[in-house]
Amino acid sequence: MTKYILKRLGMAALTLLVILFILFLLLEFMPGSPFNDEKLSPDQIANLNALYGLDKSPVIRFLIFVKNVVLHQDFGISFVIKKNAAISDMISSRIGITIKIGLQAILIGTVTGIVLGVIAGIKRNTIFDTLTTIIAVLGVSIPSYVFALGLSYYFGYKMRLFPITFDIDDTVRSMVLPSIALSMFVIAQTARFMRMELIDIFKSDYIQLAESKGLSNLKVIIRHALRNAMIPVITVLGPLLVGLMTGSLVVEKIFGIPGIGSLLIQAIQVNDFNVVIAIAFIYSFLYIFVNLLVDLLYGIIDPRIRVQGGGTNA
Amino acid sequence: MLNYDKSRFERIFRDSSNEREILVHNASFFQDTLKRFKKNKGAVVGLIVITIVLFFSLIGPFMNSYKYDQVMTEYEKLPPRIPIVEKLGILDGTIVETKTKARAKINPDYERIVKEYVVNGKEMVDVERNIYKEKGFDDVYFWFGTDTLGRDQWTRVWTGTRVSFYIAFLAVLIDMVIGITYGMISGYKGGRTDTIMQRVVEIIVGIPRLVIVTLLVLVLNPGLMSITLALILTGWIGMSRVVRSQVLKLKSFEFILASRTLGSSDSQIIIKDILPNIFGQVLVMSMFSVPSAIFYESFLAFIGLGLQPPMASLGVLISDGYKSIMVYPHMLLFPVVILALLMLTFNLLADGLRDALDPKMKEE
């Protein structure tokens, strides 16, 4: 087990380092210099370069870059969006709302998805099953931003139940529509997965054993089937996070939410490289972290996985 | 013992007259698959819809005289109007506006009241206004309306759909070429090669696709080129993993050993023995990567990282239409419907193919 954990940790660290390296390369080769004021004389520029350590060799600069990012969460300053503002401050004031909406979407999505999946799995080939399948197919096929647009048009504009754009004075109601729009994808994925798992489990020997021992249906479902079906659902979390990330960009744009997704879009549009790179790093970090967590959790819960080597040989 | 009337039975002997004629021919794998595929209604409907959309994306832009980037400011923001259909009261070049009754001045030439009601003590009316009549364009028809610059939406929608099909084709091609090759080498060679190749895959998988695309756009300019590159960089990972695990499994089978004993070279084994056995899964897998690729292009265009106007793709059109969703919902409606339809039908098609190629999955 220790070996497995160490291997996964090492892989995650290596991936993170590769990302940092790519980001560093991009910063290096990006056109322009931070000191492009025409009034500066060559001497002054040399002084500034020395002050910020830009005269050192690339290897040392890379190490400094890694140290700043990893130890101090220091991504430098923004050049365009907010001149000379520290990017870490810009991000920390915005990341809260992005994570909050993401968590709400996961919560709404997994609970609804699991309930739908369980109903469909138990009542197979009934109207509930068909309905769940339809919801699952639609949820996977229709892009989250189409949902978001539809929701904002009908519930925001036509029925005026919720604010169309984000309202700082009424954050609770403002977050309803974005969370629902994001959760559709989650619902579809979990429902589909849960249904498949349950159907598999109902065919297994230990369920037959439990039934033949005379346990009530409810007990069989709750004590034996559900418990085992819940474990693999953890693995859906990784792909879900990707969906949430792309979804957050779009949903934040549509509803005008001041999160890091809309900051990224803005930064790309005005070419604020430092900000883009900082957010790219944060997204990658989140992604690697969650995937690591899922793998480790799964390894702990289900011993078969770590013997096979982390599910990579799937 | 049973009591029965022996006279009701008669002994017969075997001859050609009572031998049952074999009516069912042995179905080949392909015929079997086709039969199962045809039974799946969703998949068949999906295939038909995809064909229709493909047809219009090829022919549609030539069905009228407008160009996709032709700006005609005199025709800006017109709602859809289609001859013959307009007599049914839909797509007739009208929009409905809500006004207070006191403010509404009805010009009977092109306006009429469709609904009167009271909200918060105020008398409101819904007024249906025929923009074409109001502006005097009696013989002008824009089937899907026009956008804010007066470009013909019909031409733009179908031109944009072509981009989606290009992406779909690209996704399949990348899966088939890069994904299969990579997975095949990794799985077949095994050992050290496999370890190194799998570490590379793990690193690429560890970086979210969104980040890769974002960085590519920073280096290149947003457009079809950076999307294509992003797909080439990341699109084949899933396929390579499936191919690798299949090859690993097949490699230990006896028929491979037999083939090797008979003197087949590696390339013969791969092409003649392994590829045909994984083809079904490969096909299904590549079909599943199509909807996600189509979605990705439109998503990038929507957040401003994809194609840029005046180029048209479904994402560009949705992004444009969304800006005026409250006033001119028609600008959004058509591209959204076609995008959703494409993704849905490709999903259905892939599902159908999977069930048809691998009946075991379905019979569970």
mmCIF file of C-alpha atoms in Angstrom, chain B residues 30 93 117 124 127 136 149 160 197 199 210 213 229 234 260 294 319 351 353 357:
data_model
loop_
_atom_site.group_PDB
_atom_site.id
_atom_site.type_symbol
_atom_site.label_atom_id
_atom_site.label_comp_id
_atom_site.label_asym_id
_atom_site.label_seq_id
_atom_site.Cartn_x
_atom_site.Cartn_y
_atom_site.Cartn_z
ATOM 1 C CA PHE B 30 -21.197 -7.851 -40.810
ATOM 2 C CA GLY B 93 -41.091 37.326 -40.055
ATOM 3 C CA TYR B 117 -53.445 41.113 -19.601
ATOM 4 C CA MET B 124 -50.063 45.145 -20.740
ATOM 5 C CA VAL B 127 -47.836 43.049 -29.842
ATOM 6 C CA GLY B 136 -41.236 47.272 -46.806
ATOM 7 C CA LEU B 149 -24.859 42.844 -39.077
ATOM 8 C CA GLY B 160 -20.763 26.646 -39.354
ATOM 9 C CA MET B 197 5.051 5.343 -23.147
ATOM 10 C CA ARG B 199 4.316 7.435 -18.127
ATOM 11 C CA LEU B 210 -8.721 23.141 -21.171
ATOM 12 C CA VAL B 213 -5.892 24.566 -25.381
ATOM 13 C CA LEU B 229 -3.410 21.025 -32.733
ATOM 14 C CA THR B 234 -4.894 15.184 -26.464
ATOM 15 C CA ARG B 260 3.939 -16.873 -34.622
ATOM 16 C CA ILE B 294 -17.780 18.830 -31.491
ATOM 17 C CA SER B 319 -21.734 33.223 -28.864
ATOM 18 C CA ASP B 351 -24.514 3.646 -28.473
ATOM 19 C CA LEU B 353 -22.875 0.706 -32.798
ATOM 20 C CA LEU B 357 -20.868 -4.837 -32.395
#
